[in-house]
Amino acid sequence: MFDTALMRSVGNAARDRARRERLGPIAIVADNEAAHASALVYVDAARGIDRPIRIFRQQHEARRWLDSLAPAESVAKA
């Protein structure tokens, strides 16, 4: 698990960057309880970002969600 202060700092940095430029969605894969707890701290710190953020247990679920948000021409190139 990452340190709570570190995750809060990273979340705050993402929120500050999102104020300056448009950013895409964030999919976090947290496959255990400790990682999930760290991800929740990040999501809380990044609150207010105009971008979707979701936490997943498995990578394929995260990929499916990201693909569903991608513009059609981006998916065709992948």
GROMACS .gro file of C-alpha atoms in nm:
model
   78
    1MET     CA    1   0.000   0.000   0.000
    2PHE     CA    2   0.119   0.350  -0.076
    3ASP     CA    3   0.153   0.607   0.198
    4THR     CA    4  -0.169   0.807   0.246
    5ALA     CA    5   0.015   1.141   0.229
    6LEU     CA    6   0.179   1.038  -0.100
    7MET     CA    7  -0.152   0.934  -0.256
    8ARG     CA    8  -0.314   1.256  -0.142
    9SER     CA    9  -0.025   1.454  -0.293
   10VAL     CA   10  -0.050   1.270  -0.625
   11GLY     CA   11  -0.427   1.326  -0.634
   12ASN     CA   12  -0.383   1.695  -0.562
   13ALA     CA   13  -0.122   1.720  -0.840
   14ALA     CA   14  -0.360   1.554  -1.087
   15ARG     CA   15  -0.637   1.795  -0.990
   16ASP     CA   16  -0.403   2.094  -1.034
   17ARG     CA   17  -0.285   1.970  -1.375
   18ALA     CA   18  -0.644   1.914  -1.489
   19ARG     CA   19  -0.712   2.282  -1.424
   20ARG     CA   20  -0.444   2.371  -1.683
   21GLU     CA   21  -0.513   2.114  -1.954
   22ARG     CA   22  -0.771   1.863  -2.064
   23LEU     CA   23  -0.693   1.512  -1.942
   24GLY     CA   24  -0.852   1.178  -2.017
   25PRO     CA   25  -1.013   0.925  -1.785
   26ILE     CA   26  -0.826   0.744  -1.509
   27ALA     CA   27  -0.872   0.372  -1.449
   28ILE     CA   28  -0.703   0.240  -1.136
   29VAL     CA   29  -0.652  -0.133  -1.097
   30ALA     CA   30  -0.643  -0.229  -0.729
   31ASP     CA   31  -0.631  -0.604  -0.692
   32ASN     CA   32  -0.617  -0.618  -0.313
   33GLU     CA   33  -0.763  -0.432  -0.016
   34ALA     CA   34  -0.449  -0.227   0.056
   35ALA     CA   35  -0.426  -0.108  -0.304
   36HIS     CA   36  -0.798  -0.031  -0.303
   37ALA     CA   37  -0.760   0.178   0.014
   38SER     CA   38  -0.474   0.373  -0.149
   39ALA     CA   39  -0.681   0.426  -0.463
   40LEU     CA   40  -0.969   0.564  -0.255
   41VAL     CA   41  -0.733   0.822  -0.099
   42TYR     CA   42  -0.620   0.926  -0.449
   43VAL     CA   43  -0.978   0.953  -0.577
   44ASP     CA   44  -1.076   1.162  -0.276
   45ALA     CA   45  -0.780   1.397  -0.324
   46ALA     CA   46  -0.852   1.430  -0.698
   47ARG     CA   47  -1.218   1.513  -0.636
   48GLY     CA   48  -1.337   1.797  -0.855
   49ILE     CA   49  -1.138   1.691  -1.161
   50ASP     CA   50  -1.344   1.716  -1.477
   51ARG     CA   51  -1.254   1.363  -1.583
   52PRO     CA   52  -1.393   1.025  -1.492
   53ILE     CA   53  -1.202   0.815  -1.239
   54ARG     CA   54  -1.291   0.457  -1.151
   55ILE     CA   55  -1.131   0.181  -0.947
   56PHE     CA   56  -1.131  -0.177  -1.077
   57ARG     CA   57  -1.024  -0.513  -0.938
   58GLN     CA   58  -0.908  -0.652  -1.273
   59GLN     CA   59  -0.718  -0.499  -1.564
   60HIS     CA   60  -0.954  -0.629  -1.832
   61GLU     CA   61  -1.246  -0.451  -1.661
   62ALA     CA   62  -1.050  -0.125  -1.656
   63ARG     CA   63  -0.956  -0.165  -2.025
   64ARG     CA   64  -1.317  -0.231  -2.122
   65TRP     CA   65  -1.429   0.084  -1.940
   66LEU     CA   66  -1.152   0.297  -2.095
   67ASP     CA   67  -1.235   0.162  -2.442
   68SER     CA   68  -1.601   0.250  -2.390
   69LEU     CA   69  -1.503   0.613  -2.330
   70ALA     CA   70  -1.261   0.646  -2.623
   71PRO     CA   71  -1.370   0.826  -2.940
   72ALA     CA   72  -1.448   0.580  -3.222
   73GLU     CA   73  -1.146   0.683  -3.433
   74SER     CA   74  -0.908   0.621  -3.138
   75VAL     CA   75  -1.040   0.269  -3.084
   76ALA     CA   76  -1.005   0.188  -3.456
   77LYS     CA   77  -0.634   0.284  -3.444
   78ALA     CA   78  -0.558   0.064  -3.142
   0.00000   0.00000   0.00000
